[in-house]
mmCIF file of C-alpha atoms in Angstrom:
data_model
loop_
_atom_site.group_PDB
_atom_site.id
_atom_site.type_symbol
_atom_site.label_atom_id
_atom_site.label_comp_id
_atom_site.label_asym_id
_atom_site.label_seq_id
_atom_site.Cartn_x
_atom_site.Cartn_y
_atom_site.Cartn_z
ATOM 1 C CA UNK N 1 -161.297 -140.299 -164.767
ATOM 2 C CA UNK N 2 -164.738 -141.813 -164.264
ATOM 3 C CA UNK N 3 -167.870 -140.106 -164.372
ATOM 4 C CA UNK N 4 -167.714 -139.893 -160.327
ATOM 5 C CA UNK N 5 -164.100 -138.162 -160.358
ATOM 6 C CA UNK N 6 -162.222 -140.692 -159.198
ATOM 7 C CA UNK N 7 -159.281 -142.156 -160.979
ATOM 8 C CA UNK N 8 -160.238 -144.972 -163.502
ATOM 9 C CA UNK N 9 -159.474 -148.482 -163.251
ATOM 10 C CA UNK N 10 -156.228 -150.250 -164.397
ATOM 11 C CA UNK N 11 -158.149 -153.410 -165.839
ATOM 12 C CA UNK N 12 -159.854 -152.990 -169.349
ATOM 13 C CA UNK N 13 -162.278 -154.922 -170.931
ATOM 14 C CA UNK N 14 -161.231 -158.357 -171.513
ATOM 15 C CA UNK N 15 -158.488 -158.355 -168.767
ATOM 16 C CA UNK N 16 -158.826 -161.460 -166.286
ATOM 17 C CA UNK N 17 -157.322 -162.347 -163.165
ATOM 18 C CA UNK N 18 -154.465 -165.413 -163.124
ATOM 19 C CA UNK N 19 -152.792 -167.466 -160.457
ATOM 20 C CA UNK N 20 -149.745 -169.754 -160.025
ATOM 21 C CA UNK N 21 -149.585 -172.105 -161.916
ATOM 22 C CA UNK N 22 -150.188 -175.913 -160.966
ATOM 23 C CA UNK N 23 -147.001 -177.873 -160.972
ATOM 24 C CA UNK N 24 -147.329 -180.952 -162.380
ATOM 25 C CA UNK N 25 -143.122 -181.635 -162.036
ATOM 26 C CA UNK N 26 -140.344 -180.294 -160.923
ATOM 27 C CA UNK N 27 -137.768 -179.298 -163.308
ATOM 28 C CA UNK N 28 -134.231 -179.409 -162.133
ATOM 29 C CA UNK N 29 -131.724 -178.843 -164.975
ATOM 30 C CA UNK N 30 -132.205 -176.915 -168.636
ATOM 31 C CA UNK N 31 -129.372 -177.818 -170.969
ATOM 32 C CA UNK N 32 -129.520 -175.614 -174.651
ATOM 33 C CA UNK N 33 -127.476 -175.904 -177.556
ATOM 34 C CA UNK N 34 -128.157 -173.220 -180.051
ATOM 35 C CA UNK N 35 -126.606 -172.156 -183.315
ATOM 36 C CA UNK N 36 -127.376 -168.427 -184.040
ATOM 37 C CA UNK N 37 -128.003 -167.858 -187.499
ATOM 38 C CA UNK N 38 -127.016 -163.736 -188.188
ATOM 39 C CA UNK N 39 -127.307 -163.407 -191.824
ATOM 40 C CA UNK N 40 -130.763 -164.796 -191.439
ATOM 41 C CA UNK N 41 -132.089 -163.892 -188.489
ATOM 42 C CA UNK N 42 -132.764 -167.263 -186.950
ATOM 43 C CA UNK N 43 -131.581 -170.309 -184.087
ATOM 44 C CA UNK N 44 -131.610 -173.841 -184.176
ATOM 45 C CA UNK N 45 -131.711 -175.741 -181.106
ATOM 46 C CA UNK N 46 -131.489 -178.510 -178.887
ATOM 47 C CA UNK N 47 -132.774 -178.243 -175.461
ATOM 48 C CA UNK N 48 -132.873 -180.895 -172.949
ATOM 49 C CA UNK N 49 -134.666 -180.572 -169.761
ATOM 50 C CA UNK N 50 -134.334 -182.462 -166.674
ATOM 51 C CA UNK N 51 -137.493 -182.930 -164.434
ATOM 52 C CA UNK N 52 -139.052 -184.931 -162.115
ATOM 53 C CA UNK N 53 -143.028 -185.344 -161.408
ATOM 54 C CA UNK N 54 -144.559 -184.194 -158.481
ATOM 55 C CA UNK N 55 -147.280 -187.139 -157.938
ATOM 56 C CA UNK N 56 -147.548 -190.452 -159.309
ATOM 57 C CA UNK N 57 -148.999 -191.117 -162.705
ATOM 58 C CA UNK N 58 -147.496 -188.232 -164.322
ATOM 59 C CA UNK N 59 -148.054 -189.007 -168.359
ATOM 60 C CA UNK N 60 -146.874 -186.294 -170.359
ATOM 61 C CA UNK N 61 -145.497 -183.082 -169.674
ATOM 62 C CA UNK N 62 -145.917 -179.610 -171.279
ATOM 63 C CA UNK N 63 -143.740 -176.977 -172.337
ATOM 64 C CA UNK N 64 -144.237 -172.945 -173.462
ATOM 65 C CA UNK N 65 -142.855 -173.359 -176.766
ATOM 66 C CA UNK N 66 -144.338 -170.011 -179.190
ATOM 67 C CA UNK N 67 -143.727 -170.146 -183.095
ATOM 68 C CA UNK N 68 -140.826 -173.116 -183.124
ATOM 69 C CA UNK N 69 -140.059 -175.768 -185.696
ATOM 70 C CA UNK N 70 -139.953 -178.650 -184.195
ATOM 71 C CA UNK N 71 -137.825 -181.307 -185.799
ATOM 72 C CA UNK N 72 -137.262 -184.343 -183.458
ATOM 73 C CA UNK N 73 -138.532 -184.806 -179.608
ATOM 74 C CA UNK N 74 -137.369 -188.160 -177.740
ATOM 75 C CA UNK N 75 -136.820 -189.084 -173.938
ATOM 76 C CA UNK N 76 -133.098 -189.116 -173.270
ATOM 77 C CA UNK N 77 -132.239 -193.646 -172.807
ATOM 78 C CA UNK N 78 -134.529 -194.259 -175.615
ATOM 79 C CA UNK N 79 -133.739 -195.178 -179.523
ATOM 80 C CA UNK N 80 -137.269 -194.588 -180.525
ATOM 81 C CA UNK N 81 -138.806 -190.593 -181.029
ATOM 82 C CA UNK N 82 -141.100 -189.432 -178.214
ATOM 83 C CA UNK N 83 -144.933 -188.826 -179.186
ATOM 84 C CA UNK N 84 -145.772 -185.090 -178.961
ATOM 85 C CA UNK N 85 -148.261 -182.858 -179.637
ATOM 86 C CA UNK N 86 -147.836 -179.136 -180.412
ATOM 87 C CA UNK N 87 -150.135 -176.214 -181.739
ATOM 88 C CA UNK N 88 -147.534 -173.218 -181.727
ATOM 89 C CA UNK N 89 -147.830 -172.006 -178.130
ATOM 90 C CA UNK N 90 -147.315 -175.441 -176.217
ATOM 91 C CA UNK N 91 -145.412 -178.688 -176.606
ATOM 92 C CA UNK N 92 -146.859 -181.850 -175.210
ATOM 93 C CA UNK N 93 -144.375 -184.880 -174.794
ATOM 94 C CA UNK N 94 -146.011 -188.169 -174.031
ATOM 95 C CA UNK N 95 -143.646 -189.981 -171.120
ATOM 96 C CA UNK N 96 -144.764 -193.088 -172.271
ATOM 97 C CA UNK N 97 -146.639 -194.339 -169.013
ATOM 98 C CA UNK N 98 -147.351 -192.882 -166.123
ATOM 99 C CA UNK N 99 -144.853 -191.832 -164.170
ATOM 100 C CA UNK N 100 -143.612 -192.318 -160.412
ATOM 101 C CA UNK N 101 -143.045 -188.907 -158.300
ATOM 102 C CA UNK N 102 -139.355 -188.258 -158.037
ATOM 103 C CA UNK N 103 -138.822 -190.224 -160.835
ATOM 104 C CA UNK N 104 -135.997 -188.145 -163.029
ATOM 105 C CA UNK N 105 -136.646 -187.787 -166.828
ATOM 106 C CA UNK N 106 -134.923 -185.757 -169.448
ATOM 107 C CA UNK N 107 -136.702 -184.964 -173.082
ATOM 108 C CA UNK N 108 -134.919 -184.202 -175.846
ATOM 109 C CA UNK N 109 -136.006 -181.292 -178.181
ATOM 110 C CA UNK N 110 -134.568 -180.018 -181.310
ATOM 111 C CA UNK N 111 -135.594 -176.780 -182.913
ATOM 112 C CA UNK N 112 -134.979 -174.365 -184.866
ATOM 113 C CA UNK N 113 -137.014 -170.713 -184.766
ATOM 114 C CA UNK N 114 -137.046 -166.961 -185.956
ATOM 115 C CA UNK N 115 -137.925 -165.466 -182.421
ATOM 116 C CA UNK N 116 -140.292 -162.232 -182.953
ATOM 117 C CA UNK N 117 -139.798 -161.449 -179.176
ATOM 118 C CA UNK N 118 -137.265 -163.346 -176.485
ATOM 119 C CA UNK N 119 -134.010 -162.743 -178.696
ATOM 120 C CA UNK N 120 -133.532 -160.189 -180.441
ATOM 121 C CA UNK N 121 -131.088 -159.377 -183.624
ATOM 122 C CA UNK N 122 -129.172 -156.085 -184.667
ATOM 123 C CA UNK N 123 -127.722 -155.264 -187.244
ATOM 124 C CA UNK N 124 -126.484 -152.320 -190.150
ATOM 125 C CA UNK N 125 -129.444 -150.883 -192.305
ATOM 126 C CA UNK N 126 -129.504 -148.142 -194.449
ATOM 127 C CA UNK N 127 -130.473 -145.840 -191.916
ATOM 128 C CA UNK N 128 -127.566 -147.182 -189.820
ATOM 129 C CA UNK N 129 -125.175 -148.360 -191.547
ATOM 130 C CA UNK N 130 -122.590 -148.094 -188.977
ATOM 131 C CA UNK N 131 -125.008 -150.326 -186.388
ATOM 132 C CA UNK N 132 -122.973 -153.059 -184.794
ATOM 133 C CA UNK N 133 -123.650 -157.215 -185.114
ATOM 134 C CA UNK N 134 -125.338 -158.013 -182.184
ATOM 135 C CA UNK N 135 -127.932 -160.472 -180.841
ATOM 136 C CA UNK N 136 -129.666 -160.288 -177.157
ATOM 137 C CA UNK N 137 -132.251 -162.113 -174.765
ATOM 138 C CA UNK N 138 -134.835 -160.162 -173.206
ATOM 139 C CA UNK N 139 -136.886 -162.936 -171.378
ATOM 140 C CA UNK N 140 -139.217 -161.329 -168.854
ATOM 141 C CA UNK N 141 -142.029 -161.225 -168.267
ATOM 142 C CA UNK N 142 -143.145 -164.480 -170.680
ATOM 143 C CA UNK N 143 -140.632 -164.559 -173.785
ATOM 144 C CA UNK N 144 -138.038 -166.998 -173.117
ATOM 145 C CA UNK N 145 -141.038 -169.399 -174.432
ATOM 146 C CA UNK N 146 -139.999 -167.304 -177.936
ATOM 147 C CA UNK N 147 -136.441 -168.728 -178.083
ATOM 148 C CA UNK N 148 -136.492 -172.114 -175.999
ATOM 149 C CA UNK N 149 -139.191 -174.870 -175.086
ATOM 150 C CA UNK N 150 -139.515 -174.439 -171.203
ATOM 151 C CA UNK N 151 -141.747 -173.837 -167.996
ATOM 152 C CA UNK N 152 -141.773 -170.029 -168.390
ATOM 153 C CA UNK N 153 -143.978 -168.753 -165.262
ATOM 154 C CA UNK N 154 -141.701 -167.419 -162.000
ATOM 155 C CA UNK N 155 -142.631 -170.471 -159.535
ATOM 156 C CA UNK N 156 -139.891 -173.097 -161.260
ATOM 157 C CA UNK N 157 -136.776 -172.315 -160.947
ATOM 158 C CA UNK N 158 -133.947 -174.846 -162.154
ATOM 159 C CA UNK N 159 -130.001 -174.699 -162.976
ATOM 160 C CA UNK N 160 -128.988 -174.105 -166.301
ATOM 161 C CA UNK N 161 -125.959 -174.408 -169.207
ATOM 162 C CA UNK N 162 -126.401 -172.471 -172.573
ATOM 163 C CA UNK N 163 -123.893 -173.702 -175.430
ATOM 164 C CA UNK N 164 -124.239 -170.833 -178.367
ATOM 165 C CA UNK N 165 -122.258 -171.029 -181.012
ATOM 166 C CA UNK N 166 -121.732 -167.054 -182.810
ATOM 167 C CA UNK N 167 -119.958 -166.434 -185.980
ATOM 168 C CA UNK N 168 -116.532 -164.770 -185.185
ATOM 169 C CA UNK N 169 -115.687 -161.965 -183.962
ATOM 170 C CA UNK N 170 -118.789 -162.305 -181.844
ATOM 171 C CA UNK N 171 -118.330 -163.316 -178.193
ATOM 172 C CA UNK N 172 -121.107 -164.676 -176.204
ATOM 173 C CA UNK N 173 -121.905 -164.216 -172.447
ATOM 174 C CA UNK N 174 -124.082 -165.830 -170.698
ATOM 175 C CA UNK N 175 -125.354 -167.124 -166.815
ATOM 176 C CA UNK N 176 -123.099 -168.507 -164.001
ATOM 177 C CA UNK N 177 -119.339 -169.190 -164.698
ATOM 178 C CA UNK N 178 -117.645 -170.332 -167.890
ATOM 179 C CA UNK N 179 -116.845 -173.645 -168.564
ATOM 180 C CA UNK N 180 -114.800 -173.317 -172.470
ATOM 181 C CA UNK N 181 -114.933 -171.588 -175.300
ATOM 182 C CA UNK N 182 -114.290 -173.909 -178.716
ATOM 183 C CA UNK N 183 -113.338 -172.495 -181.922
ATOM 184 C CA UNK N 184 -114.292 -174.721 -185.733
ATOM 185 C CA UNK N 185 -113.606 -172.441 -188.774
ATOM 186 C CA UNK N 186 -115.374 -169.003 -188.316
ATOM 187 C CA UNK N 187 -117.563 -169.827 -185.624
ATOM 188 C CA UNK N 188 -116.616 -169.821 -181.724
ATOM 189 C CA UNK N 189 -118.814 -171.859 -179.362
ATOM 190 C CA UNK N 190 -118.975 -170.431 -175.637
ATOM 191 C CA UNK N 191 -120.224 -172.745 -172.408
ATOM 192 C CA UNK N 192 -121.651 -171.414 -169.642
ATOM 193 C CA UNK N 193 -123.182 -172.760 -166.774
ATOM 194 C CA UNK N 194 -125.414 -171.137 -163.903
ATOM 195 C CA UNK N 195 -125.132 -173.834 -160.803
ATOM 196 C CA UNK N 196 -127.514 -171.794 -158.892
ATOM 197 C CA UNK N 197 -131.725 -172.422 -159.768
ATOM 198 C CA UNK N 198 -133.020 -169.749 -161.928
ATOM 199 C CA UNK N 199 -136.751 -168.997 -163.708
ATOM 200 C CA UNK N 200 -136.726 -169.562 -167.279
ATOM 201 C CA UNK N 201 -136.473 -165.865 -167.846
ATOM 202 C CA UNK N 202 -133.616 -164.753 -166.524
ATOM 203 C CA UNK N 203 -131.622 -167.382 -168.758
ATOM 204 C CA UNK N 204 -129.995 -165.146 -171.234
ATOM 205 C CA UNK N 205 -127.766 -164.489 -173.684
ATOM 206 C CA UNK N 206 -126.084 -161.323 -175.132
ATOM 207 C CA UNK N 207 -123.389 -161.911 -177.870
ATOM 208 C CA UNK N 208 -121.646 -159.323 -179.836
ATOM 209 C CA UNK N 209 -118.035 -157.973 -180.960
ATOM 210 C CA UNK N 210 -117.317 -156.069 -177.548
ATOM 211 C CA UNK N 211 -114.618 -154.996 -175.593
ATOM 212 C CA UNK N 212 -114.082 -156.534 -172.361
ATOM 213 C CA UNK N 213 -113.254 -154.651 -168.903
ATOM 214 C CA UNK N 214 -112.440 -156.561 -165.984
ATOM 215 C CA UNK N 215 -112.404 -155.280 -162.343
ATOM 216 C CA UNK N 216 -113.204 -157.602 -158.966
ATOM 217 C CA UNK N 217 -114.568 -157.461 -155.482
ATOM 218 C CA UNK N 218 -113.007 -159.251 -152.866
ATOM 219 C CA UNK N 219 -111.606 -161.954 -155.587
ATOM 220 C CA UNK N 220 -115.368 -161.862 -157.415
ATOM 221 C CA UNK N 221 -114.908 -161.301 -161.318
ATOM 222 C CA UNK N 222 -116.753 -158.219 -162.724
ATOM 223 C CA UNK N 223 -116.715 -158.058 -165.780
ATOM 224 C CA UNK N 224 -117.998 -154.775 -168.355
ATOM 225 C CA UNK N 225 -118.539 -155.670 -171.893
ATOM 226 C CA UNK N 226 -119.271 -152.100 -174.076
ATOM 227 C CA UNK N 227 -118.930 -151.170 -177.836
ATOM 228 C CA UNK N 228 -115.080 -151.430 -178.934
ATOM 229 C CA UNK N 229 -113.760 -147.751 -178.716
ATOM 230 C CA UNK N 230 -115.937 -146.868 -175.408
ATOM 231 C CA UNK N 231 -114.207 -148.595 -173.442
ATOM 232 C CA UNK N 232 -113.620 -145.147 -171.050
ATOM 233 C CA UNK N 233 -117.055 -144.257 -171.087
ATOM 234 C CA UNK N 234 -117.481 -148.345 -169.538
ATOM 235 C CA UNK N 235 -115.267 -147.347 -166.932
ATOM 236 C CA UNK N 236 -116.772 -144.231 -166.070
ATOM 237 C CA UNK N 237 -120.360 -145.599 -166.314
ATOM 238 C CA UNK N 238 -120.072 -149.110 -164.533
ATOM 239 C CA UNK N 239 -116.759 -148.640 -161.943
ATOM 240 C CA UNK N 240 -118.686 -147.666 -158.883
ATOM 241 C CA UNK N 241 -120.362 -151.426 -159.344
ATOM 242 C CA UNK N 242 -117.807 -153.168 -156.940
ATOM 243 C CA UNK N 243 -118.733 -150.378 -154.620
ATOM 244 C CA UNK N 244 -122.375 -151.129 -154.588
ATOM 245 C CA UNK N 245 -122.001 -154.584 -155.056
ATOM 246 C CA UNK N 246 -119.858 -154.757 -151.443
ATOM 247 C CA UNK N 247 -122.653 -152.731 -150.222
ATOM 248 C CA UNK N 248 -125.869 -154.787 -150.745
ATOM 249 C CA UNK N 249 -123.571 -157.314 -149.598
ATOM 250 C CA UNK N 250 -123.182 -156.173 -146.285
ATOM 251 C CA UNK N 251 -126.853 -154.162 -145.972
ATOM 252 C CA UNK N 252 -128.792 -157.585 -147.109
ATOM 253 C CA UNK N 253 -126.678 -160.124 -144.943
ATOM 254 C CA UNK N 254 -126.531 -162.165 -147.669
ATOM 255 C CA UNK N 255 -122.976 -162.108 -149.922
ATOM 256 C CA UNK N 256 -123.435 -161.825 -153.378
ATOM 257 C CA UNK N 257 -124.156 -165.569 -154.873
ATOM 258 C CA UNK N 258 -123.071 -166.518 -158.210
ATOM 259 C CA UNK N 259 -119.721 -167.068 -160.294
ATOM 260 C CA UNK N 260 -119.449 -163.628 -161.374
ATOM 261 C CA UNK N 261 -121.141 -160.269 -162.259
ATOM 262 C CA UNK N 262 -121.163 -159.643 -165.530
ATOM 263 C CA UNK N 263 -122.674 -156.039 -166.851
ATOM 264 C CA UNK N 264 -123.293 -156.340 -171.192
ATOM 265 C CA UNK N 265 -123.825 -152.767 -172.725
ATOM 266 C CA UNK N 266 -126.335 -153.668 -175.792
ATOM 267 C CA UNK N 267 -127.513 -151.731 -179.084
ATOM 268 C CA UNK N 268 -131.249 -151.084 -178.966
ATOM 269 C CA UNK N 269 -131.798 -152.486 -176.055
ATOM 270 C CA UNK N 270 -135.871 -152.399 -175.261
ATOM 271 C CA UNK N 271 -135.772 -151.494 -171.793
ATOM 272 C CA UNK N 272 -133.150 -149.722 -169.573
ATOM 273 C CA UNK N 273 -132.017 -152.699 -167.650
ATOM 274 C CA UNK N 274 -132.492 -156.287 -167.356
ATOM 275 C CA UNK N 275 -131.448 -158.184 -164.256
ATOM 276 C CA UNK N 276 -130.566 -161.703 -166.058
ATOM 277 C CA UNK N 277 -129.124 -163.968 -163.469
ATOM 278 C CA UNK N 278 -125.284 -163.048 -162.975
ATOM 279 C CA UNK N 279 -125.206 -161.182 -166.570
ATOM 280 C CA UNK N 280 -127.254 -157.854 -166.609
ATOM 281 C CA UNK N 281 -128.121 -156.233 -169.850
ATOM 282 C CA UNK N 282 -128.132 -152.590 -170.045
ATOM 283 C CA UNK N 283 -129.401 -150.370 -172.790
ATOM 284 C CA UNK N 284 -126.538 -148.178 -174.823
ATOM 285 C CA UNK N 285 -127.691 -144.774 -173.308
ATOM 286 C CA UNK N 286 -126.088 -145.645 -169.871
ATOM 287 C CA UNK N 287 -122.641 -144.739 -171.696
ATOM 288 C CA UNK N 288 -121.883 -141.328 -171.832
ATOM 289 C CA UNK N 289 -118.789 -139.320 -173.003
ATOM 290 C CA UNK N 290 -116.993 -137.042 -169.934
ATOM 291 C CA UNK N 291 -118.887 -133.681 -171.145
ATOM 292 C CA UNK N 292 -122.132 -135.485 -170.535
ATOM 293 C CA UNK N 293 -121.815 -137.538 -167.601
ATOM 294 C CA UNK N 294 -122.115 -134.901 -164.712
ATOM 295 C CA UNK N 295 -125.787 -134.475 -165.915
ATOM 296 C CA UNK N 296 -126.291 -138.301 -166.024
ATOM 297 C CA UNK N 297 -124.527 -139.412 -163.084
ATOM 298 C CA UNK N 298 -127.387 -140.284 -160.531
ATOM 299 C CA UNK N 299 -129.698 -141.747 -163.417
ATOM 300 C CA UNK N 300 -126.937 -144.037 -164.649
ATOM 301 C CA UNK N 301 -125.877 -145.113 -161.330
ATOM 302 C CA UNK N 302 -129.278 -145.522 -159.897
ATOM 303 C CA UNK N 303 -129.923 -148.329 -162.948
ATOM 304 C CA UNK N 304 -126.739 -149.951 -162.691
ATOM 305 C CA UNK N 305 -127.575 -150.041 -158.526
ATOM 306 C CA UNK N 306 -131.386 -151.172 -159.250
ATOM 307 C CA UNK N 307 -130.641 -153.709 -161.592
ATOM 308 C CA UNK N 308 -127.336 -155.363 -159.030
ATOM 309 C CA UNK N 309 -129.879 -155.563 -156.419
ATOM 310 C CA UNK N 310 -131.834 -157.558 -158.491
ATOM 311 C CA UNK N 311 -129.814 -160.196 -158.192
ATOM 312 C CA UNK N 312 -130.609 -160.718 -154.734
ATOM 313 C CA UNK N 313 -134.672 -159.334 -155.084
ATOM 314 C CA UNK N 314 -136.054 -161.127 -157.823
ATOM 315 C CA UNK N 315 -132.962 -163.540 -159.122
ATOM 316 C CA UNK N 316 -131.455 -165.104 -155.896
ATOM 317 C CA UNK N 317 -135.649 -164.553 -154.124
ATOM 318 C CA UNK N 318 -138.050 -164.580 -157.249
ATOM 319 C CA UNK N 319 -142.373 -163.830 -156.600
ATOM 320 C CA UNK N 320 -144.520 -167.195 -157.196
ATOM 321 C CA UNK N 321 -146.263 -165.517 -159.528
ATOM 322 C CA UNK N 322 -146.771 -161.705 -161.278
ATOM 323 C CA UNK N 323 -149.245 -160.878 -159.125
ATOM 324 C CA UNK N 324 -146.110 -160.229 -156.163
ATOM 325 C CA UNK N 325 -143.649 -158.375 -158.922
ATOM 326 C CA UNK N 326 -143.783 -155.380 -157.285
ATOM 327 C CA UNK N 327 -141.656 -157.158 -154.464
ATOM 328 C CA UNK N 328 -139.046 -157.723 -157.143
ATOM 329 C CA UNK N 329 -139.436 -154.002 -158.323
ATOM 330 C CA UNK N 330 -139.908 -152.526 -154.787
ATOM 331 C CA UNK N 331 -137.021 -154.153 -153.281
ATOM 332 C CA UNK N 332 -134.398 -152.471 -156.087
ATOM 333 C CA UNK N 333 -135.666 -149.526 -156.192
ATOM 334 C CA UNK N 334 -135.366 -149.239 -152.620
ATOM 335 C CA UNK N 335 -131.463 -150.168 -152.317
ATOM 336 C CA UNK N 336 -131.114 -147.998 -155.541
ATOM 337 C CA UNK N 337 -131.826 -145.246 -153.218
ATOM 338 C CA UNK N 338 -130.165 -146.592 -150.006
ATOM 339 C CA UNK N 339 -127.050 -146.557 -152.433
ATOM 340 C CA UNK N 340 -127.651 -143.192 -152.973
ATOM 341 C CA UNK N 341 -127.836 -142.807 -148.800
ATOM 342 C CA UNK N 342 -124.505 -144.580 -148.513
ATOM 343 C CA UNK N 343 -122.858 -142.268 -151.257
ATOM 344 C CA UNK N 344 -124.401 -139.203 -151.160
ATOM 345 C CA UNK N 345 -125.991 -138.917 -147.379
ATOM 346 C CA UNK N 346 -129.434 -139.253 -146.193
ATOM 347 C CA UNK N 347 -130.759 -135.721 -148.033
ATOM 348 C CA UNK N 348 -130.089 -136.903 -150.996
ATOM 349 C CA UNK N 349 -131.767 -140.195 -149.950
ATOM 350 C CA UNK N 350 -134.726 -138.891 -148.875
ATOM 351 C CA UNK N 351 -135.286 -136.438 -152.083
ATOM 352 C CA UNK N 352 -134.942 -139.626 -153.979
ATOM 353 C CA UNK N 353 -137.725 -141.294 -151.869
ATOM 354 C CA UNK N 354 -139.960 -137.918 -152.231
ATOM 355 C CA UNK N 355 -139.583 -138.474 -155.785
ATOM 356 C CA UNK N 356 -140.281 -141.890 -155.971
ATOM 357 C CA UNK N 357 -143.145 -141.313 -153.789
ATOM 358 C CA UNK N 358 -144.269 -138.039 -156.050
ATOM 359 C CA UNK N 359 -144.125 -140.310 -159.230
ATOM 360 C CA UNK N 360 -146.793 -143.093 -157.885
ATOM 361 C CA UNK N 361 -149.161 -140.954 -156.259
ATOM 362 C CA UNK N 362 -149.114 -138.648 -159.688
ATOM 363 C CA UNK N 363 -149.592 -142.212 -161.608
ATOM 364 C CA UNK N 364 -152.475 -142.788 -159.042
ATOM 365 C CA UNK N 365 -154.015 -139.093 -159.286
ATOM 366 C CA UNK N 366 -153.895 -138.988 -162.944
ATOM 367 C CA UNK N 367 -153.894 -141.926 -164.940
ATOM 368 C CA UNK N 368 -155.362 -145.157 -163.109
ATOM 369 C CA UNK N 369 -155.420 -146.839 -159.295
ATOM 370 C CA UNK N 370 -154.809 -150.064 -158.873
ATOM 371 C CA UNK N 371 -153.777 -152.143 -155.928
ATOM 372 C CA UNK N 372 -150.173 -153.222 -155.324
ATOM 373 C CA UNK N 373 -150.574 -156.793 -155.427
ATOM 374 C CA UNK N 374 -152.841 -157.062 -158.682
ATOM 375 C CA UNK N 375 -153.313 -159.990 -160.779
ATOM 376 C CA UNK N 376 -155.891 -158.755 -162.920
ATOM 377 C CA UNK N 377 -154.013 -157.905 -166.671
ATOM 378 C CA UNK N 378 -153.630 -159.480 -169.828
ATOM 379 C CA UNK N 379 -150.101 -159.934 -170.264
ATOM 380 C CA UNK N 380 -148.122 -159.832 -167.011
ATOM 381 C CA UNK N 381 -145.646 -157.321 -168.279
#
């Protein structure tokens, strides 16, 4: 508290405020190739992006690109390398002259990286020796710029495909719908491609030696992917989904509208949930064996509800910039809780609400007040 009483202040020294982000183009399409390295902890890359300028005279464009190697950047129709620039944080690619508006361009950029934040790698230690293979994205707020050159702020939004080629057993699942799965000695190479636009952070990718569930709504694939041998706890964890996801269907007016809905289970996961477009990512803990689950029920199914309504609040409808996250945020948490109305009745509802309501005001009375729509922070996270 301040010297006056009154809660103190959310900002701290050297916090500043930030906007949206000028657009200089428009990108339409990313396309990434990458070759995931387990033994050493590493990627190599290509990614080509597809963009168009926004105003005439556009000469180079510039891409969130943290801690890469890069090894080659060209314009795609050209024989000769592209002129770039790049200091660790951002990649500059020269178009050459300046460009019309509409005019559609796609750069070329190979890479190769050991990602610190973005994508993460698990594996055994000696601590945990029984610790499963596994490697996992984990892109918002900022960090996709860790594993991928791209436009990583919430106000450009483009389609996507993601290649990744995992050493086998490893499966890999990705955004959207896939398009093939390729197989050369002891690597397998999955395709996936998200037709619907996306922000660069909810491109993800979890790949790891799972089992596979598969359930439906309405002729919608849902698919469950958990640790091999918990495959019942998967079931008893994730099979109210098609429930919900009928729900928010019908509540929001909107069906639900990608390819598929794809729920990955992941070892160590940093957070409890993360609403990447059409292929959540949920931390370990949501499994539980029958003795537990009674006491876990309404935590477990209110993330599995928060982060599916995601997919309409902050995938399908994303904020311009982090200042208006809390509309992402507030709009889950809300249908978490009118899931609870529809299942439970509106008592149970409004507890949850009380709660809710209980948890911010304590936040407010005893930590620090800031306003709802705040862009004053140093990292938007």
């Amino acid at each position: 508290r301040s010297a006056a009483g009154a809660p103190r202040p959310f900002a701290i020294p050297g916090d500043t405020a930030h906007y949206a982000r000028d657009r200089v183009v428009d990108v339409e399409h990313i396309k990434l190739d990458i070759d995931i390295d387990m033994d050493n902890q590493r990627i190599k890359g290509v990614a080509r992006t597809t963009f168009r300028p926004i105003n005439d005279g556009a000469a180079y464009v510039e891409f969130d690109a943290v801690e890469m190697e890069i090894e080659s950047v060209r314009i795609q129709g050209r024989r000769t390398a592209a002129r770039y620039s790049y200091d660790g944080a951002k990649l500059r690619i020269e178009l050459g002259r300046g460009r019309k508006a509409g005019e559609r361009i796609t750069t070329v950029v190979s890479y190769s990286a050991s990602p610190r934040r973005g994508l993460y790698f698990v594996a055994p230690d000696e601590g945990y020796p029984d610790k499963p293979f596994q490697v996992w994205s984990q892109g918002q707020d900022e960090d996709s710029r860790h594993w991928f050159p791209c436009v990583d702020f919430p106000n450009e939004m483009a389609t996507s495909e993601l290649a990744v080629t995992v050493p086998k057993p490893m499966m890999a699942i990705s955004n959207g719908r896939l398009t093939g799965v390729s197989e050369r000695g002891r690597k397998r190479t999955y395709r996936w491609r998200q037709d619907q636009p996306h922000v660069a952070y909810l491109l993800s990718v979890a790949a790891g030696d799972f089992a596979e569930i598969k359930d439906n709504v309405d002729g919608l694939p849902i698919q469950y992917y958990v640790p091999k041998g918990r495959e019942a706890d998967g079931r008893r964890a994730l099979s109210r989904t098609p429930r919900m996801l009928r729900f928010f269907s019908d509540v929001i007016g909107i069906k639900y509208p990608y390819a598929k809905y794809a729920q990955v289970v992941a070892s160590d996961f940093i957070v409890g949930g993360m609403e990447n477009i059409s292929a959540t990512t949920l931390t370990e803990n949501v499994l539980q064996d029958r003795r537990a689950y009674p006491d876990f029920f309404d935590s477990g199914d209110g993330l599995v509800a928060h982060e599916l309504a995601h997919q309409w609040f902050g995938d399908l409808l994303t904020c311009r910039d982090w200042a208006h996250g809390w509309l992402n945020e507030g709009f889950a948490t809300y249908f978490d809780a009118l899931f609870t109305e529809h299942q439970r009745g509106v008592d149970e509802f409004r507890l949850q609400m009380r709660r809710n309501g209980q948890l911010y005001m304590g936040e407010d009375a005893r930590h620090y007040r800031r306003p709802i729509v705040c862009n004053t922070y140093t990292e938007p996270i």
